[in-house]
JSON list of C-alpha atoms in Angstrom, two decimals:
[
{"chain": "A", "resi": 1, "resn": "MET", "atom": "CA", "xyz": [18.04, -7.45, -36.65]},
{"chain": "A", "resi": 2, "resn": "ASP", "atom": "CA", "xyz": [14.41, -7.90, -35.63]},
{"chain": "A", "resi": 3, "resn": "PHE", "atom": "CA", "xyz": [15.04, -11.54, -34.73]},
{"chain": "A", "resi": 4, "resn": "MET", "atom": "CA", "xyz": [18.03, -10.65, -32.52]},
{"chain": "A", "resi": 5, "resn": "GLN", "atom": "CA", "xyz": [16.06, -8.02, -30.59]},
{"chain": "A", "resi": 6, "resn": "ARG", "atom": "CA", "xyz": [13.22, -10.47, -29.95]},
{"chain": "A", "resi": 7, "resn": "PHE", "atom": "CA", "xyz": [15.70, -13.14, -28.92]},
{"chain": "A", "resi": 8, "resn": "ARG", "atom": "CA", "xyz": [17.35, -10.71, -26.46]},
{"chain": "A", "resi": 9, "resn": "LYS", "atom": "CA", "xyz": [14.00, -9.73, -24.96]},
{"chain": "A", "resi": 10, "resn": "VAL", "atom": "CA", "xyz": [12.94, -13.36, -24.52]},
{"chain": "A", "resi": 11, "resn": "LEU", "atom": "CA", "xyz": [16.33, -14.26, -23.05]},
{"chain": "A", "resi": 12, "resn": "THR", "atom": "CA", "xyz": [16.15, -11.29, -20.66]},
{"chain": "A", "resi": 13, "resn": "ALA", "atom": "CA", "xyz": [12.64, -12.25, -19.57]},
{"chain": "A", "resi": 14, "resn": "LEU", "atom": "CA", "xyz": [13.66, -15.88, -18.97]},
{"chain": "A", "resi": 15, "resn": "THR", "atom": "CA", "xyz": [16.72, -14.78, -16.99]},
{"chain": "A", "resi": 16, "resn": "LEU", "atom": "CA", "xyz": [14.60, -12.47, -14.85]},
{"chain": "A", "resi": 17, "resn": "VAL", "atom": "CA", "xyz": [12.09, -15.25, -14.14]},
{"chain": "A", "resi": 18, "resn": "LEU", "atom": "CA", "xyz": [14.93, -17.63, -13.25]},
{"chain": "A", "resi": 19, "resn": "VAL", "atom": "CA", "xyz": [16.56, -15.10, -10.89]},
{"chain": "A", "resi": 20, "resn": "LEU", "atom": "CA", "xyz": [13.26, -14.31, -9.17]},
{"chain": "A", "resi": 21, "resn": "THR", "atom": "CA", "xyz": [12.41, -18.00, -8.80]},
{"chain": "A", "resi": 22, "resn": "MET", "atom": "CA", "xyz": [15.82, -18.78, -7.31]},
{"chain": "A", "resi": 23, "resn": "SER", "atom": "CA", "xyz": [15.61, -15.80, -4.93]},
{"chain": "A", "resi": 24, "resn": "VAL", "atom": "CA", "xyz": [12.23, -16.86, -3.60]},
{"chain": "A", "resi": 25, "resn": "ALA", "atom": "CA", "xyz": [13.31, -20.49, -3.30]},
{"chain": "A", "resi": 26, "resn": "CYS", "atom": "CA", "xyz": [16.53, -19.63, -1.47]},
{"chain": "A", "resi": 27, "resn": "ASN", "atom": "CA", "xyz": [14.75, -17.20, 0.84]},
{"chain": "A", "resi": 28, "resn": "SER", "atom": "CA", "xyz": [12.15, -19.84, 1.70]},
{"chain": "A", "resi": 29, "resn": "ALA", "atom": "CA", "xyz": [14.87, -22.37, 2.45]},
{"chain": "A", "resi": 30, "resn": "VAL", "atom": "CA", "xyz": [16.65, -19.96, 4.79]},
{"chain": "A", "resi": 31, "resn": "ASN", "atom": "CA", "xyz": [13.42, -19.12, 6.63]},
{"chain": "A", "resi": 32, "resn": "ALA", "atom": "CA", "xyz": [12.55, -22.79, 6.95]},
{"chain": "A", "resi": 33, "resn": "LYS", "atom": "CA", "xyz": [15.84, -23.49, 8.73]},
{"chain": "A", "resi": 34, "resn": "ALA", "atom": "CA", "xyz": [15.34, -20.73, 11.31]},
{"chain": "A", "resi": 35, "resn": "PRO", "atom": "CA", "xyz": [14.76, -22.05, 14.84]},
{"chain": "A", "resi": 36, "resn": "THR", "atom": "CA", "xyz": [11.19, -22.04, 16.06]},
{"chain": "A", "resi": 37, "resn": "THR", "atom": "CA", "xyz": [12.16, -20.65, 19.45]},
{"chain": "A", "resi": 38, "resn": "SER", "atom": "CA", "xyz": [14.40, -17.65, 19.53]},
{"chain": "A", "resi": 39, "resn": "LEU", "atom": "CA", "xyz": [15.80, -15.43, 22.20]},
{"chain": "A", "resi": 40, "resn": "PRO", "atom": "CA", "xyz": [14.69, -11.82, 22.46]},
{"chain": "A", "resi": 41, "resn": "PRO", "atom": "CA", "xyz": [16.81, -9.37, 20.47]},
{"chain": "A", "resi": 42, "resn": "ALA", "atom": "CA", "xyz": [18.66, -8.28, 23.61]},
{"chain": "A", "resi": 43, "resn": "ALA", "atom": "CA", "xyz": [20.44, -11.62, 23.97]},
{"chain": "A", "resi": 44, "resn": "ASP", "atom": "CA", "xyz": [22.13, -14.11, 21.69]},
{"chain": "A", "resi": 45, "resn": "THR", "atom": "CA", "xyz": [22.51, -17.87, 22.00]},
{"chain": "A", "resi": 46, "resn": "THR", "atom": "CA", "xyz": [25.59, -17.58, 24.19]},
{"chain": "A", "resi": 47, "resn": "GLY", "atom": "CA", "xyz": [23.77, -15.31, 26.64]},
{"chain": "A", "resi": 48, "resn": "ASN", "atom": "CA", "xyz": [25.85, -12.31, 25.67]},
{"chain": "A", "resi": 49, "resn": "TYR", "atom": "CA", "xyz": [24.22, -8.94, 25.89]},
{"chain": "A", "resi": 50, "resn": "ALA", "atom": "CA", "xyz": [23.36, -7.15, 22.68]},
{"chain": "A", "resi": 51, "resn": "LEU", "atom": "CA", "xyz": [22.23, -3.57, 22.26]},
{"chain": "A", "resi": 52, "resn": "LEU", "atom": "CA", "xyz": [18.71, -2.78, 23.32]},
{"chain": "A", "resi": 53, "resn": "GLU", "atom": "CA", "xyz": [16.29, -0.86, 21.24]},
{"chain": "A", "resi": 54, "resn": "ARG", "atom": "CA", "xyz": [16.95, 2.77, 22.14]},
{"chain": "A", "resi": 55, "resn": "GLY", "atom": "CA", "xyz": [13.32, 3.75, 22.67]},
{"chain": "A", "resi": 56, "resn": "ASN", "atom": "CA", "xyz": [9.74, 2.77, 22.04]},
{"chain": "A", "resi": 57, "resn": "THR", "atom": "CA", "xyz": [9.00, 6.18, 20.48]},
{"chain": "A", "resi": 58, "resn": "SER", "atom": "CA", "xyz": [10.98, 8.18, 17.96]},
{"chain": "A", "resi": 59, "resn": "ALA", "atom": "CA", "xyz": [11.71, 10.88, 20.56]},
{"chain": "A", "resi": 60, "resn": "GLY", "atom": "CA", "xyz": [12.85, 8.16, 22.96]},
{"chain": "A", "resi": 61, "resn": "GLN", "atom": "CA", "xyz": [15.08, 6.57, 20.32]},
{"chain": "A", "resi": 62, "resn": "ASP", "atom": "CA", "xyz": [16.62, 9.97, 19.54]},
{"chain": "A", "resi": 63, "resn": "PHE", "atom": "CA", "xyz": [17.32, 10.66, 23.21]},
{"chain": "A", "resi": 64, "resn": "GLY", "atom": "CA", "xyz": [18.80, 7.18, 23.73]},
{"chain": "A", "resi": 65, "resn": "LYS", "atom": "CA", "xyz": [21.11, 7.70, 20.76]},
{"chain": "A", "resi": 66, "resn": "TRP", "atom": "CA", "xyz": [22.07, 11.14, 22.06]},
{"chain": "A", "resi": 67, "resn": "VAL", "atom": "CA", "xyz": [22.99, 9.69, 25.47]},
{"chain": "A", "resi": 68, "resn": "ILE", "atom": "CA", "xyz": [25.27, 7.11, 23.86]},
{"chain": "A", "resi": 69, "resn": "GLN", "atom": "CA", "xyz": [26.90, 9.61, 21.50]},
{"chain": "A", "resi": 70, "resn": "THR", "atom": "CA", "xyz": [27.58, 12.28, 24.12]},
{"chain": "A", "resi": 71, "resn": "SER", "atom": "CA", "xyz": [28.60, 10.01, 26.99]},
{"chain": "A", "resi": 72, "resn": "ARG", "atom": "CA", "xyz": [32.29, 9.94, 26.02]},
{"chain": "A", "resi": 73, "resn": "GLY", "atom": "CA", "xyz": [32.55, 6.25, 26.72]},
{"chain": "A", "resi": 74, "resn": "LEU", "atom": "CA", "xyz": [30.78, 6.33, 30.10]},
{"chain": "A", "resi": 75, "resn": "VAL", "atom": "CA", "xyz": [27.52, 4.81, 28.84]},
{"chain": "A", "resi": 76, "resn": "GLN", "atom": "CA", "xyz": [27.51, 1.46, 27.07]},
{"chain": "A", "resi": 77, "resn": "ASP", "atom": "CA", "xyz": [23.80, 1.37, 26.28]},
{"chain": "A", "resi": 78, "resn": "ALA", "atom": "CA", "xyz": [20.67, 3.43, 26.89]},
{"chain": "A", "resi": 79, "resn": "TYR", "atom": "CA", "xyz": [16.95, 3.07, 26.28]},
{"chain": "A", "resi": 80, "resn": "VAL", "atom": "CA", "xyz": [13.83, 5.17, 26.84]},
{"chain": "A", "resi": 81, "resn": "ARG", "atom": "CA", "xyz": [10.44, 3.66, 27.59]},
{"chain": "A", "resi": 82, "resn": "ASP", "atom": "CA", "xyz": [7.14, 5.54, 27.64]},
{"chain": "A", "resi": 83, "resn": "GLN", "atom": "CA", "xyz": [8.97, 8.88, 27.50]},
{"chain": "A", "resi": 84, "resn": "ASN", "atom": "CA", "xyz": [9.46, 8.87, 31.27]},
{"chain": "A", "resi": 85, "resn": "LYS", "atom": "CA", "xyz": [11.87, 6.02, 32.01]},
{"chain": "A", "resi": 86, "resn": "LEU", "atom": "CA", "xyz": [15.54, 6.00, 31.01]},
{"chain": "A", "resi": 87, "resn": "GLY", "atom": "CA", "xyz": [17.65, 2.89, 31.45]},
{"chain": "A", "resi": 88, "resn": "VAL", "atom": "CA", "xyz": [21.42, 3.27, 31.22]},
{"chain": "A", "resi": 89, "resn": "VAL", "atom": "CA", "xyz": [24.17, 0.64, 31.24]},
{"chain": "A", "resi": 90, "resn": "ILE", "atom": "CA", "xyz": [27.41, 2.25, 32.35]},
{"chain": "A", "resi": 91, "resn": "THR", "atom": "CA", "xyz": [30.91, 1.14, 31.41]},
{"chain": "A", "resi": 92, "resn": "ARG", "atom": "CA", "xyz": [33.70, 0.08, 33.75]},
{"chain": "A", "resi": 93, "resn": "GLN", "atom": "CA", "xyz": [35.20, 3.59, 33.40]},
{"chain": "A", "resi": 94, "resn": "VAL", "atom": "CA", "xyz": [32.52, 4.97, 35.73]},
{"chain": "A", "resi": 95, "resn": "ARG", "atom": "CA", "xyz": [33.69, 4.89, 39.33]},
{"chain": "A", "resi": 96, "resn": "PRO", "atom": "CA", "xyz": [31.15, 4.08, 42.07]},
{"chain": "A", "resi": 97, "resn": "ASN", "atom": "CA", "xyz": [31.26, 7.66, 43.40]},
{"chain": "A", "resi": 98, "resn": "GLU", "atom": "CA", "xyz": [30.42, 8.97, 39.91]},
{"chain": "A", "resi": 99, "resn": "VAL", "atom": "CA", "xyz": [27.19, 6.99, 39.43]},
{"chain": "A", "resi": 100, "resn": "ARG", "atom": "CA", "xyz": [24.91, 9.39, 41.34]},
{"chain": "A", "resi": 101, "resn": "PRO", "atom": "CA", "xyz": [26.22, 12.57, 39.63]},
{"chain": "A", "resi": 102, "resn": "LEU", "atom": "CA", "xyz": [25.91, 10.85, 36.26]},
{"chain": "A", "resi": 103, "resn": "ALA", "atom": "CA", "xyz": [22.31, 9.87, 37.06]},
{"chain": "A", "resi": 104, "resn": "LYS", "atom": "CA", "xyz": [21.54, 13.46, 38.08]},
{"chain": "A", "resi": 105, "resn": "SER", "atom": "CA", "xyz": [23.06, 14.81, 34.87]},
{"chain": "A", "resi": 106, "resn": "LEU", "atom": "CA", "xyz": [21.08, 12.33, 32.80]},
{"chain": "A", "resi": 107, "resn": "LEU", "atom": "CA", "xyz": [17.88, 13.29, 34.65]},
{"chain": "A", "resi": 108, "resn": "GLN", "atom": "CA", "xyz": [18.49, 16.97, 33.88]},
{"chain": "A", "resi": 109, "resn": "GLY", "atom": "CA", "xyz": [18.89, 16.26, 30.18]},
{"chain": "A", "resi": 110, "resn": "PHE", "atom": "CA", "xyz": [15.95, 13.87, 30.25]},
{"chain": "A", "resi": 111, "resn": "HIS", "atom": "CA", "xyz": [13.79, 16.57, 31.88]},
{"chain": "A", "resi": 112, "resn": "LYS", "atom": "CA", "xyz": [14.70, 19.08, 29.14]},
{"chain": "A", "resi": 113, "resn": "THR", "atom": "CA", "xyz": [13.67, 16.60, 26.46]},
{"chain": "A", "resi": 114, "resn": "PHE", "atom": "CA", "xyz": [10.53, 15.30, 28.23]},
{"chain": "A", "resi": 115, "resn": "PRO", "atom": "CA", "xyz": [9.30, 18.16, 30.45]},
{"chain": "A", "resi": 116, "resn": "ASN", "atom": "CA", "xyz": [6.21, 18.34, 32.70]},
{"chain": "A", "resi": 117, "resn": "GLN", "atom": "CA", "xyz": [6.28, 14.76, 33.97]},
{"chain": "A", "resi": 118, "resn": "ASP", "atom": "CA", "xyz": [7.79, 12.58, 36.64]},
{"chain": "A", "resi": 119, "resn": "LEU", "atom": "CA", "xyz": [10.89, 10.81, 35.36]},
{"chain": "A", "resi": 120, "resn": "LYS", "atom": "CA", "xyz": [12.95, 7.78, 36.34]},
{"chain": "A", "resi": 121, "resn": "VAL", "atom": "CA", "xyz": [16.54, 6.87, 35.51]},
{"chain": "A", "resi": 122, "resn": "LEU", "atom": "CA", "xyz": [17.66, 3.29, 36.06]},
{"chain": "A", "resi": 123, "resn": "MET", "atom": "CA", "xyz": [21.43, 2.88, 36.26]},
{"chain": "A", "resi": 124, "resn": "TYR", "atom": "CA", "xyz": [22.86, -0.56, 35.48]},
{"chain": "A", "resi": 125, "resn": "ALA", "atom": "CA", "xyz": [26.38, -1.86, 36.06]},
{"chain": "A", "resi": 126, "resn": "PRO", "atom": "CA", "xyz": [28.32, -3.30, 33.11]},
{"chain": "A", "resi": 127, "resn": "ASP", "atom": "CA", "xyz": [27.10, -6.76, 34.19]},
{"chain": "A", "resi": 128, "resn": "LYS", "atom": "CA", "xyz": [23.50, -5.49, 33.72]},
{"chain": "A", "resi": 129, "resn": "LYS", "atom": "CA", "xyz": [22.59, -5.47, 37.42]},
{"chain": "A", "resi": 130, "resn": "LEU", "atom": "CA", "xyz": [20.56, -2.52, 38.67]},
{"chain": "A", "resi": 131, "resn": "ILE", "atom": "CA", "xyz": [22.73, -0.37, 40.91]},
{"chain": "A", "resi": 132, "resn": "LEU", "atom": "CA", "xyz": [20.78, 2.89, 41.28]},
{"chain": "A", "resi": 133, "resn": "THR", "atom": "CA", "xyz": [17.33, 4.30, 40.63]},
{"chain": "A", "resi": 134, "resn": "ALA", "atom": "CA", "xyz": [16.83, 8.05, 40.46]},
{"chain": "A", "resi": 135, "resn": "ASP", "atom": "CA", "xyz": [13.25, 9.40, 40.54]},
{"chain": "A", "resi": 136, "resn": "TYR", "atom": "CA", "xyz": [12.47, 13.00, 39.62]},
{"chain": "A", "resi": 137, "resn": "ASP", "atom": "CA", "xyz": [9.25, 14.43, 41.06]},
{"chain": "A", "resi": 138, "resn": "ILE", "atom": "CA", "xyz": [7.95, 17.31, 38.95]},
{"chain": "A", "resi": 139, "resn": "GLN", "atom": "CA", "xyz": [5.89, 18.87, 41.77]},
{"chain": "A", "resi": 140, "resn": "SER", "atom": "CA", "xyz": [8.65, 19.03, 44.37]},
{"chain": "A", "resi": 141, "resn": "ASN", "atom": "CA", "xyz": [11.44, 19.45, 41.78]},
{"chain": "A", "resi": 142, "resn": "GLN", "atom": "CA", "xyz": [13.45, 16.89, 43.79]},
{"chain": "A", "resi": 143, "resn": "ILE", "atom": "CA", "xyz": [15.42, 13.77, 42.91]},
{"chain": "A", "resi": 144, "resn": "LYS", "atom": "CA", "xyz": [15.08, 10.70, 45.11]},
{"chain": "A", "resi": 145, "resn": "TYR", "atom": "CA", "xyz": [17.79, 8.03, 44.89]},
{"chain": "A", "resi": 146, "resn": "GLN", "atom": "CA", "xyz": [17.30, 4.36, 45.72]}
]
């Protein structure tokens, strides 16, 4: 019995070493084949748009996720930068006359989450072209559209 237990332990140790060696070797081979120049995470090799990072802070990421989840299919993507800039890619369901009210609504929610500062909402068409900029001035409590 003692011999069988030792044999099992040695066999287990050898198997573990073999698995670890193969894992490291395979991982190194995969990394070696990766291209040296890569596109940023927002685009793939065909030029198709991929999802942006939702925010560069945890509060920004949470707000970006909230915008996507509560948009009911009107917002394709959203991101927050520096807790005062919100970028939104709308879907084709949004009519041109609905863009400004949507921007205003987003600014109101953005202001509740990030109070006491000037804010900016950048509205992008589904083809990722900027179509509207809404600036909220904290002192005048006014929204300026461009």
